Short mmCIF file of C-alpha atoms and ligand atoms in Angstrom, two decimals:
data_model
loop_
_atom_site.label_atom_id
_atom_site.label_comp_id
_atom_site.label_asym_id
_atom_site.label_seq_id
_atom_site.Cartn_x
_atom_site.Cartn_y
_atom_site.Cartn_z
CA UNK A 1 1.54 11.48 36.89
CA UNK A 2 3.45 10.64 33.74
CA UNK A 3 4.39 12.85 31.19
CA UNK A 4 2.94 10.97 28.59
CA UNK A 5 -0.58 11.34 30.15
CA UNK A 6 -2.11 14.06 27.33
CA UNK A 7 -0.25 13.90 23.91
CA UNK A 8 2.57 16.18 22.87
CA UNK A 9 4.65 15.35 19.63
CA UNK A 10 7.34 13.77 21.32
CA UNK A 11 11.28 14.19 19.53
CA UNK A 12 14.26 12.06 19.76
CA UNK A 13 15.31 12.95 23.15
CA UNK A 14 11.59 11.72 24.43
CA UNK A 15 11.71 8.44 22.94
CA UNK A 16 13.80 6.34 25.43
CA UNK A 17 12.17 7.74 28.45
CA UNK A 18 8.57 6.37 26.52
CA UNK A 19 10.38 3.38 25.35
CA UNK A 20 11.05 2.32 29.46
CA UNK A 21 7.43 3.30 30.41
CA UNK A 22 5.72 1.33 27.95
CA UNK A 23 7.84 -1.50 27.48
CA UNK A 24 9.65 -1.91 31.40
CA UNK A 25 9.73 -5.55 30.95
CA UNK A 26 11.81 -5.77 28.19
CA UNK A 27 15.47 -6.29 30.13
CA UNK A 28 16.64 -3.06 29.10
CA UNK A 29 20.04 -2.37 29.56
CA UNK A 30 19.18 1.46 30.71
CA UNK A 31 23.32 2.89 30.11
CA UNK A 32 23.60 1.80 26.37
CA UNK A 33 19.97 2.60 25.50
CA UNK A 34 19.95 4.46 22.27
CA UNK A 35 17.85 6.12 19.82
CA UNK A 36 17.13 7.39 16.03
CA UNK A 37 14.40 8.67 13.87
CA UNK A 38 14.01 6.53 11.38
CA UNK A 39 10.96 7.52 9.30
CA UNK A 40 11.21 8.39 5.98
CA UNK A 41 7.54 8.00 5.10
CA UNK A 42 5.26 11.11 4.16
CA UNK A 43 3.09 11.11 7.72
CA UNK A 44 4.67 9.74 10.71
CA UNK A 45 8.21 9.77 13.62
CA UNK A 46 9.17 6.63 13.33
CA UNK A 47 12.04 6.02 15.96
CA UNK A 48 14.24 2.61 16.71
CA UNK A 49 15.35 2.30 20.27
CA UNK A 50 18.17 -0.47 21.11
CA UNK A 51 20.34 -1.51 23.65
CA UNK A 52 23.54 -4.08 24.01
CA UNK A 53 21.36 -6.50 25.59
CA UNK A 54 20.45 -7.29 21.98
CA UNK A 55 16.64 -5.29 22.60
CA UNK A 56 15.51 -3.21 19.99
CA UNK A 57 12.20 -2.11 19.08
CA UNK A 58 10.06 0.36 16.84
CA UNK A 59 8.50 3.12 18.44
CA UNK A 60 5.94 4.74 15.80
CA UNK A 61 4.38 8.28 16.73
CA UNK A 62 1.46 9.87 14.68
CA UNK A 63 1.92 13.86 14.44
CA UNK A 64 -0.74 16.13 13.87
CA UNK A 65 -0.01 17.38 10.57
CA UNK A 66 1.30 15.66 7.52
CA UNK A 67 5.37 15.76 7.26
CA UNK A 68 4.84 16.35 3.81
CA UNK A 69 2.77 19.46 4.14
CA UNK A 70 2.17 21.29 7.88
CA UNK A 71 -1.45 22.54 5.97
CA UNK A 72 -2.65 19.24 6.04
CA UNK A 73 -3.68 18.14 9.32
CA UNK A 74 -4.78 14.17 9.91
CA UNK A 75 -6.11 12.79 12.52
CA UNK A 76 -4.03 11.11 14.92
CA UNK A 77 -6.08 7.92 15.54
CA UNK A 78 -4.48 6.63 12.27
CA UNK A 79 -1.85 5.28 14.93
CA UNK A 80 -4.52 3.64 16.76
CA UNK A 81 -5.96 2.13 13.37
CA UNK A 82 -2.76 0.49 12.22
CA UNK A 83 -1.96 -1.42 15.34
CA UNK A 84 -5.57 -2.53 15.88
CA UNK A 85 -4.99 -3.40 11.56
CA UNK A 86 -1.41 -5.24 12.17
CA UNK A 87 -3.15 -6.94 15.02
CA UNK A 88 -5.66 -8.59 13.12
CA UNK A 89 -3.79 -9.10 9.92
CA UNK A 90 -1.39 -11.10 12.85
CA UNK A 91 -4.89 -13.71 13.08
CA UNK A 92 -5.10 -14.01 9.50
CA UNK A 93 -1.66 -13.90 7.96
CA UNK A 94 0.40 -15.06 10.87
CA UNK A 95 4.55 -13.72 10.35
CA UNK A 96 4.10 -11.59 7.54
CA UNK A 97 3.17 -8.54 9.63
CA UNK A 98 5.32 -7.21 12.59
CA UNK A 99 4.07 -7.97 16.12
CA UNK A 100 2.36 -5.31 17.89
CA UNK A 101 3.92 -5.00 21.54
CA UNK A 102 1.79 -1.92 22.82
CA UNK A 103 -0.71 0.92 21.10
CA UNK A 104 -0.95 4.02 23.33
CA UNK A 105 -4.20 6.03 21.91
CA UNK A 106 -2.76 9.24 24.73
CA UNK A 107 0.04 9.51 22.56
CA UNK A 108 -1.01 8.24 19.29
CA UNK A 109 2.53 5.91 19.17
CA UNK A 110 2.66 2.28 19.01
CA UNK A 111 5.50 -0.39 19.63
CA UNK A 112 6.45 -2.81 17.19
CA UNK A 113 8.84 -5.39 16.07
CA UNK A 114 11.68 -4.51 14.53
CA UNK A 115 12.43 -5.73 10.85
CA UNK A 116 15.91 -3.94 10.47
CA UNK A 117 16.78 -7.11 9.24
CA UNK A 118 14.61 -6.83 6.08
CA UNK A 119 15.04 -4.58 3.37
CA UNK A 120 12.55 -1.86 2.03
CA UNK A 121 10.73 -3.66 -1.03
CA UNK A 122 11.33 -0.72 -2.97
CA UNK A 123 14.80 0.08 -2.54
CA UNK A 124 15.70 -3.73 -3.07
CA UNK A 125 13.63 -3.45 -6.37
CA UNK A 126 15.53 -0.28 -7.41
CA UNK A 127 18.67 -1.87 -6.89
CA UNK A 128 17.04 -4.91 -9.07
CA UNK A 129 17.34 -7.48 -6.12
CA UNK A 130 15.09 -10.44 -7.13
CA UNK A 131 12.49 -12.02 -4.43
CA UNK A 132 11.08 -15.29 -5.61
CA UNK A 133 9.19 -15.90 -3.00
CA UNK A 134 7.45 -12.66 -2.85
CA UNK A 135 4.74 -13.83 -5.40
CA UNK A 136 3.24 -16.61 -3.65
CA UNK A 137 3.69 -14.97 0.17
CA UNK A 138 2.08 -11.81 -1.22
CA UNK A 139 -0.83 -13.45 -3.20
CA UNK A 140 -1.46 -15.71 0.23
CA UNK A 141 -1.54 -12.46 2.42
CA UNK A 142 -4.27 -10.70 0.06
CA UNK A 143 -6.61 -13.74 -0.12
CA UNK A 144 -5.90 -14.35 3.61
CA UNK A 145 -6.61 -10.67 4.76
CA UNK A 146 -8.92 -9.78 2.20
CA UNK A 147 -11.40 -12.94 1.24
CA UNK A 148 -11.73 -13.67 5.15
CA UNK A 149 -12.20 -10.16 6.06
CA UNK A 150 -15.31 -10.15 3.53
CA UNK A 151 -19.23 -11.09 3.97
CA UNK A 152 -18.33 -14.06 2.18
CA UNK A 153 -16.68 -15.41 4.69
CA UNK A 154 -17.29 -13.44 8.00
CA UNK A 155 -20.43 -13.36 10.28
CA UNK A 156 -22.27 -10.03 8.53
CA UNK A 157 -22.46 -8.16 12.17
CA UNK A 158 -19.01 -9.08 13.11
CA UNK A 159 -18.13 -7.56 9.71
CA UNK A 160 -20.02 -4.18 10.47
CA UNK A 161 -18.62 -4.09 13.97
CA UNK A 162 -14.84 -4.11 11.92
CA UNK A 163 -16.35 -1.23 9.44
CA UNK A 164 -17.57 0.55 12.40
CA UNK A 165 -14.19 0.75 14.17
CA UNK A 166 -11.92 1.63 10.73
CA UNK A 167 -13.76 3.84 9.49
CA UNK A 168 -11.59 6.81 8.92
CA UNK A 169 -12.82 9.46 6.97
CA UNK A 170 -9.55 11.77 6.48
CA UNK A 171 -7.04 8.96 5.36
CA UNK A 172 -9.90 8.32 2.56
CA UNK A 173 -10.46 11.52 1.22
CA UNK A 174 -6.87 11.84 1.22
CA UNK A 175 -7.07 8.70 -1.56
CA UNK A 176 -9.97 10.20 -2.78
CA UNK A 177 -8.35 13.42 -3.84
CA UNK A 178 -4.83 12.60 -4.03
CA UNK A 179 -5.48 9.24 -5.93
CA UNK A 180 -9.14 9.66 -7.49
CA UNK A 181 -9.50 13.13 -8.68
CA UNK A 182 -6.46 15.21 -9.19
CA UNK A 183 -4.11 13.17 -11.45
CA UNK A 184 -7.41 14.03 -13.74
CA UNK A 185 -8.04 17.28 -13.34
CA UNK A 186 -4.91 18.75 -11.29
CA UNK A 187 -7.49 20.80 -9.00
CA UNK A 188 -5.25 21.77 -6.49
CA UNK A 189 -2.21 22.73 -8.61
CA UNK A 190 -0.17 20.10 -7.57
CA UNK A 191 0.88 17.67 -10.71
CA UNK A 192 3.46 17.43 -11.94
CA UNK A 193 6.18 15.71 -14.88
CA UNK A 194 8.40 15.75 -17.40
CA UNK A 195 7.79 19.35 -19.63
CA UNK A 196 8.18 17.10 -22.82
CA UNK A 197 4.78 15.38 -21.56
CA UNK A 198 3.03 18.31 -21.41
CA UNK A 199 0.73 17.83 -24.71
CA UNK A 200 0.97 14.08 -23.67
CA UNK A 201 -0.75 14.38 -20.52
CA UNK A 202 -3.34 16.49 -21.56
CA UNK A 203 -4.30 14.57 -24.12
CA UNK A 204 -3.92 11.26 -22.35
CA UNK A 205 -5.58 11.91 -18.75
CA UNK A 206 -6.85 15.88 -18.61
CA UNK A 207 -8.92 15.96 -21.88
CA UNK A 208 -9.92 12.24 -21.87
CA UNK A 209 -13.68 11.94 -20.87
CA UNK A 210 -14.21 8.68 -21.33
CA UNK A 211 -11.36 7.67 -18.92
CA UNK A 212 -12.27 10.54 -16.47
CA UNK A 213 -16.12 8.94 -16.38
CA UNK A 214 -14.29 5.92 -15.60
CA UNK A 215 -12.14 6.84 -12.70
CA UNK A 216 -15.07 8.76 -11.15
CA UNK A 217 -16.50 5.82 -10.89
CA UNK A 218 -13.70 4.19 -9.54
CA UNK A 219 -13.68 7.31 -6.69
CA UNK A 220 -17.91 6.63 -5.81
CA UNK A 221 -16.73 2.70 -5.48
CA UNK A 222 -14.14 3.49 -3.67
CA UNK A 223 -15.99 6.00 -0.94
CA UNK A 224 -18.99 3.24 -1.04
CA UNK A 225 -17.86 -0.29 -1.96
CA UNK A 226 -17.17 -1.96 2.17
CA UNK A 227 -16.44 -5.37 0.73
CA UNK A 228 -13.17 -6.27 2.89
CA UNK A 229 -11.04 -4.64 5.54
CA UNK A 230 -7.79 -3.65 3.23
CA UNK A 231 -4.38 -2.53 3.94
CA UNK A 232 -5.20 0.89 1.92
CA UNK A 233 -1.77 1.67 1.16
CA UNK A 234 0.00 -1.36 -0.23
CA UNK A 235 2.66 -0.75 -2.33
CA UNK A 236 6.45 -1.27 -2.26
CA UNK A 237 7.36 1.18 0.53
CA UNK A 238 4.91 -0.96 2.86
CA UNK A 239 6.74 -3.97 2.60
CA UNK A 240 9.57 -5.40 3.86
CA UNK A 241 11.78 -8.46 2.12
CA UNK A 242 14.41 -10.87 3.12
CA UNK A 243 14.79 -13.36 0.34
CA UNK A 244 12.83 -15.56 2.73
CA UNK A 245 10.47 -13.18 4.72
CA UNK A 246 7.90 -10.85 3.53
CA UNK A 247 6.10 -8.85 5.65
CA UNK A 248 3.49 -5.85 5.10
CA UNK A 249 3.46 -3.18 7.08
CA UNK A 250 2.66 0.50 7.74
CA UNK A 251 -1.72 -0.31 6.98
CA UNK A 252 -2.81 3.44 8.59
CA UNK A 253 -5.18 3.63 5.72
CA UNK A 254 -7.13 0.54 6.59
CA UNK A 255 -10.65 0.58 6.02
CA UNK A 256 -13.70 -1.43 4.92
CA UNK A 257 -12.92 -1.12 0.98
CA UNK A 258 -13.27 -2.29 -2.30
CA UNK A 259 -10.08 -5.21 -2.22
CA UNK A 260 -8.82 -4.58 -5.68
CA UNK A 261 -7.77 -1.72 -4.35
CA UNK A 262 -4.59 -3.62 -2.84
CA UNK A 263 -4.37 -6.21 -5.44
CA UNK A 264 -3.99 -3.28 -7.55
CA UNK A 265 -1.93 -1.11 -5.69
CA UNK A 266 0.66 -4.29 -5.49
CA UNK A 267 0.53 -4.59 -9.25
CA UNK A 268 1.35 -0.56 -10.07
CA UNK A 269 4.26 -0.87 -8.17
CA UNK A 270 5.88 -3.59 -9.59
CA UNK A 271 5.35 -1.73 -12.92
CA UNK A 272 7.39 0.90 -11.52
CA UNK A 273 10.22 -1.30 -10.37
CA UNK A 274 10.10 -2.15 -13.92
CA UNK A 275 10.25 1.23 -15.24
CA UNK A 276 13.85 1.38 -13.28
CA UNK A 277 14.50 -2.10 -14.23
CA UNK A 278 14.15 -0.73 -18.35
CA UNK A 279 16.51 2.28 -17.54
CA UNK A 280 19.30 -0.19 -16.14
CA UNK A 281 19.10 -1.78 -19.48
CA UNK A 282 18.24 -5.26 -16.35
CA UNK A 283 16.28 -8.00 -19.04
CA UNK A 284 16.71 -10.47 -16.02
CA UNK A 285 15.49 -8.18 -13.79
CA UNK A 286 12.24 -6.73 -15.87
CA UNK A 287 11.50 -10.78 -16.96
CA UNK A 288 11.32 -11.35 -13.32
CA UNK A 289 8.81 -8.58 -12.77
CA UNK A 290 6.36 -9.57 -15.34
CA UNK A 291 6.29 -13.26 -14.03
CA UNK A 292 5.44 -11.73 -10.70
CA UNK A 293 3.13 -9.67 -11.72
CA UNK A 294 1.43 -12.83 -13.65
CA UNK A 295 1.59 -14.82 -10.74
CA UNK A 296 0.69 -12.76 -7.64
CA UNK A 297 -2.63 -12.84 -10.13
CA UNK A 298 -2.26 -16.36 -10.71
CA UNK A 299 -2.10 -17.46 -7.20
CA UNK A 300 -4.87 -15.40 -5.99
CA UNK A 301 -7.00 -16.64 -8.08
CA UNK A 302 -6.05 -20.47 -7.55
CA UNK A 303 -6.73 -19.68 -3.72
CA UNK A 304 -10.11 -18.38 -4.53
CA UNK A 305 -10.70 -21.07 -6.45
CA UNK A 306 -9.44 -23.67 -3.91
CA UNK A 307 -10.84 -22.18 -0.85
CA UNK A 308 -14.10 -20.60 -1.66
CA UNK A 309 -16.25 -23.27 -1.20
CA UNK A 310 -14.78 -24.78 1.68
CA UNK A 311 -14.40 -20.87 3.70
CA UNK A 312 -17.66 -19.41 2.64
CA UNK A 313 -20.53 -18.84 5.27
CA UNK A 314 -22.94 -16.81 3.07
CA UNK A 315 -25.83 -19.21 1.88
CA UNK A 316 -26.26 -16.54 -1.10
CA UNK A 317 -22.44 -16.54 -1.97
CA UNK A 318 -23.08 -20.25 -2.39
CA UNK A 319 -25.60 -19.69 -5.09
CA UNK A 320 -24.47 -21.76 -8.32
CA UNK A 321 -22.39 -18.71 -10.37
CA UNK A 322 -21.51 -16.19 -7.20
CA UNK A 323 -18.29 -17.28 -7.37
CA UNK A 324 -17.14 -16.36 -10.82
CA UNK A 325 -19.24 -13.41 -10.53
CA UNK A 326 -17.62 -12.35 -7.40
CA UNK A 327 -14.15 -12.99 -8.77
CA UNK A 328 -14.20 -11.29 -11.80
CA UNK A 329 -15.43 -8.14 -10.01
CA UNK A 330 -12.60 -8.58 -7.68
CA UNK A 331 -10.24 -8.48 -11.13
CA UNK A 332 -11.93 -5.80 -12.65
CA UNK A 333 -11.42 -3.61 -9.39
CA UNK A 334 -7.56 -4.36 -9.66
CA UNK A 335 -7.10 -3.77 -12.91
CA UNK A 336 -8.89 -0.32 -12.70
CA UNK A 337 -7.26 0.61 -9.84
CA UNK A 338 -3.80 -0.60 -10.81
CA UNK A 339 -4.85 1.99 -13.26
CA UNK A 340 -5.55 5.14 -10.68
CA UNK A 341 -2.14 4.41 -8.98
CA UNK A 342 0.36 4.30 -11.82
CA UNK A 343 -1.38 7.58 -12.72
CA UNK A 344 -1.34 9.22 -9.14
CA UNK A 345 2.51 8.16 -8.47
CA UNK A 346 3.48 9.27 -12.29
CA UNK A 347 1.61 12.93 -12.60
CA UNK A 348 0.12 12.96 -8.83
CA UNK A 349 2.02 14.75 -5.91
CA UNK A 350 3.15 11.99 -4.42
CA UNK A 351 5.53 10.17 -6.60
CA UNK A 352 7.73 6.99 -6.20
CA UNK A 353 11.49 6.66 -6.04
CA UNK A 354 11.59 4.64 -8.68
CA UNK A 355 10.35 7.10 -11.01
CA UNK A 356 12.05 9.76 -9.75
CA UNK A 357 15.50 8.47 -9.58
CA UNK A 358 15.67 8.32 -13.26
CA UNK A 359 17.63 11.13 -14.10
CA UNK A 360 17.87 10.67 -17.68
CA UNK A 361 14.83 13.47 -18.99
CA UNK A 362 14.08 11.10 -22.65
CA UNK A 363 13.69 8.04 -20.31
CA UNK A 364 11.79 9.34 -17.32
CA UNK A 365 9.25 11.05 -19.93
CA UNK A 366 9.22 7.52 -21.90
CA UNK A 367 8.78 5.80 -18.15
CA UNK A 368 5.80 8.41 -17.33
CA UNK A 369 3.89 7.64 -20.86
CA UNK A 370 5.00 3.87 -20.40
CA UNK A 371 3.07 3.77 -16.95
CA UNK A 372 0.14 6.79 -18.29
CA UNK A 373 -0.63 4.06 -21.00
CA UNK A 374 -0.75 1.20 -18.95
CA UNK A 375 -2.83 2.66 -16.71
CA UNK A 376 -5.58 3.95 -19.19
CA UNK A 377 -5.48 0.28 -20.83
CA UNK A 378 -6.25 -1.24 -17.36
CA UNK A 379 -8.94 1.30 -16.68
CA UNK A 380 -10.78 1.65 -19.63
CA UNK A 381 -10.60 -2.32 -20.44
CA UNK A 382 -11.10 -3.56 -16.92
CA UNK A 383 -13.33 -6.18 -17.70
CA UNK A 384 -10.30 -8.26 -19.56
CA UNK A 385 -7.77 -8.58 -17.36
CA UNK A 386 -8.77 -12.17 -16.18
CA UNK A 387 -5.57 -13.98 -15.81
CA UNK A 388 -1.84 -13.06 -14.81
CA UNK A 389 -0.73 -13.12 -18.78
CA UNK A 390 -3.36 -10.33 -19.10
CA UNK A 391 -2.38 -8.27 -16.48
CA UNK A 392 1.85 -8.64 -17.73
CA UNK A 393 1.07 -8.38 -21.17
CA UNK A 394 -0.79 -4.83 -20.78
CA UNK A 395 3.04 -3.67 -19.52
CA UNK A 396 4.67 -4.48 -23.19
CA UNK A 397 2.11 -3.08 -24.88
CA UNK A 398 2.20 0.01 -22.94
CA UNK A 399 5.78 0.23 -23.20
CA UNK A 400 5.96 -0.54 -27.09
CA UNK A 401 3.22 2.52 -27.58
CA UNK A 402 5.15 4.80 -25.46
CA UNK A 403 8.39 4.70 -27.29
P1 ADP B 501 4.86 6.39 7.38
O1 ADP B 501 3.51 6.00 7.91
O2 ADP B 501 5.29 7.74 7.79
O3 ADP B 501 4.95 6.15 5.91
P2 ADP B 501 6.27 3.90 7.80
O4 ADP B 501 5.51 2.95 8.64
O5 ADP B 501 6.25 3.67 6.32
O6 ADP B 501 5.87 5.40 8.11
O7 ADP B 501 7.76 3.90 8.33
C1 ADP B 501 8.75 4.75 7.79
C2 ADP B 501 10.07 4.01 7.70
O8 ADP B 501 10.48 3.56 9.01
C3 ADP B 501 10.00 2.73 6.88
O9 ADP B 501 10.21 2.99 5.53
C4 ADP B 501 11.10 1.90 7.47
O10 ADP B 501 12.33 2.29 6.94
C5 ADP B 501 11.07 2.29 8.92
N1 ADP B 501 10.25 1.32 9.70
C6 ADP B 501 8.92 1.38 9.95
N2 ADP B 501 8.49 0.31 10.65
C7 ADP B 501 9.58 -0.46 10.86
C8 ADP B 501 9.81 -1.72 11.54
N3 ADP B 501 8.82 -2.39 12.13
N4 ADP B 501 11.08 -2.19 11.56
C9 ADP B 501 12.08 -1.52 10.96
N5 ADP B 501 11.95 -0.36 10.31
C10 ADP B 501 10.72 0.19 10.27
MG1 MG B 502 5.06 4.50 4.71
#
């Protein structure tokens, strides 16, 4: 008898004893094992454990309930989800996920590399660190995880057994409402921004039918569309950076979905960095976003290009036009849902840092119209954002009609 045999949320003071149980051939130095809590994320205990025999790992524990909100209760087989996720991504994207050392689906916790080394993508963007590399590593780990995941490429009852397994029906309708519905509508009572955007926002997203038809849309292809196994969560704060490293992490909302929902996701984000990038008055900085933007779209699109042929098992994805057809939908998806997310973070109840941070009232409310506008111009002209200039371009224009 262990007591880890039925699950309990375990705290601080629980963590080495688990640590030694599920990891006893690590070399542990038992006398200067120590451990903190970590997490900082909306959902999960995430706890490092170390010792002066240079060990360290990452012990992540799923709770009941949200940490954001004790009403909202989640299932905790996310945990179980995200190793299972990191473990495959591991076959198709090899170092730019952590290593998965055990999942325990008694506890819901998992153990995991530790990338203390790296820096949260977000708070290295916010204090306008530059990546170079991040462009081309990211744009490889999308194709790589998303194209192969697909029925273009994988055996069609292989595929289903991967949509049977991640399917995960509260982690969605979390998207589904929190992302696809109430940044439109604010059904729950939870938006919120700048008072000076008050007129703004109604005008812009709450009144705007055509835009609201659009995103609806967006929600049925989202709850419908299993085209690829994505991360489900990608943006800033599930990424890690070294100037030579990236890795993606933190994928509990995996599932069989529509893949310009990560493409996009990616995108939004960087729009925000820029948004903090404009209030540090950083030209170098905001120039260096907009090339990334242009070619994390770039480079996915030369590795489709590339690679299709030569990875494609589907007779009928071979048919002469499939390909173009199959890519634009893939652009038209991540420009529409680049969309949902810079509304969701800006007006939605779960905002971004880099939003938030600005403390200046004028520029946040010029930041929050900057990234409204954007959005709409992604959503409601989805079908033109074919290159990476596209994609970049739609940021000036949204941020010359905001001012
Ligand atoms: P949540 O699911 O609650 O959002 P995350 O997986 O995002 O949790 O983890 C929360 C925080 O814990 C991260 O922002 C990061 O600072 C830290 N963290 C998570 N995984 C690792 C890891 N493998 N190595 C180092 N730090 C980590
Ligand atoms: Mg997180």
């Amino acid at each position: 008898m262990s007591k880890f045999d039925k699950y309990f949320l375990m705290n601080i003071d629980d963590i080495i004893e688990y640590t030694l149980e599920k990891l006893p051939n690590m070399n542990w130095d038992k006398e200067s094992m120590k451990a903190v809590e970590i997490g900082d994320g909306n959902l999960n205990y995430v706890f490092k454990v170390w010792d002066n025999n240079g060990n360290s790992v990452i012990i992540k524990h799923a709770g009941e309930a949200l940490r954001i909100s004790d009403q909202m209760k989640v299932s905790t087989d996310r945990n179980r989800i995200e190793s299972e996720i990191l473990l495959i991504e591991e076959t198709y994207a090899k170092g730019m996920v952590p290593h998965i050392y055990f999942y325990d689906t008694v506890m819901s916790a998992c153990g995991m590399e530790d990338l203390s080394d790296h820096k949260l993508m977000r708070y290295a963007l916010m204090e306008q660190e530059i990546f170079p590399k991040f462009a081309k590593d990211i744009a490889e780990f999308m194709f790589n995880t998303l194209l192969k995941t697909s029925d273009v490429v994988m055996e069609h009852k292989a595929k289903k057994e991967l949509v049977k397994k991640f399917i995960s029906p509260e982690l969605c309708e979390i998207t589904e409402n929190l992302v696809l519905m109430e940044p439109y509508n604010d059904i729950n009572k939870q938006n919120s921004f700048t008072k000076q955007n008050e007129e703004f926002v109604k005008r812009e997203l709450y009144e705007d039918e055509e835009l609201i038809l659009e995103v609806a849309k967006l929600k049925f292809e989202f709850m419908t569309k299993a085209q690829a196994l994505i991360h489900g969560d990608l943006h800033t704060g599930s990424i890690f950076v070294k100037q030579d490293s990236t890795k993606v992490f933190d994928p509990e909302f995996a599932f069989y979905g529509p893949m310009g929902y990560d493409i996009g996701n990616v995108i939004a984000n960087l729009i925000f960095a820029y948004g903090k990038g404009l209030e540090k008055e950083n030209n170098e900085f905001c120039d260096w976003i907009l090339k990334t933007i242009t070619e994390i779209i770039d480079i996915f699109i030369n590795e489709y290009n590339e690679n299709f042929e030569k990875i494609a098992t589907e007779p009928m994805a071979k048919v002469k036009g499939f390909k173009e057809y199959y890519l634009d939908d893939i652009l038209k998806d991540t420009a529409s849902y680049a969309g949902t997310e810079l509304h969701r973070r800006t007006v939605g109840m779960a905002k971004v840092k880099d939003l938030t941070s600005i403390e200046n009232e004028d520029t946040r409310a010029f930041t929050e119209r900057l990234n409204i506008l954007c959005g709409k111009d992604y959503i409601l002209n989805s079908s033109n954002f074919k290159n990476g200039v596209a994609f970049a371009k739609a940021v000036l224009k949204a941020r010359a009609d905001a001012e």
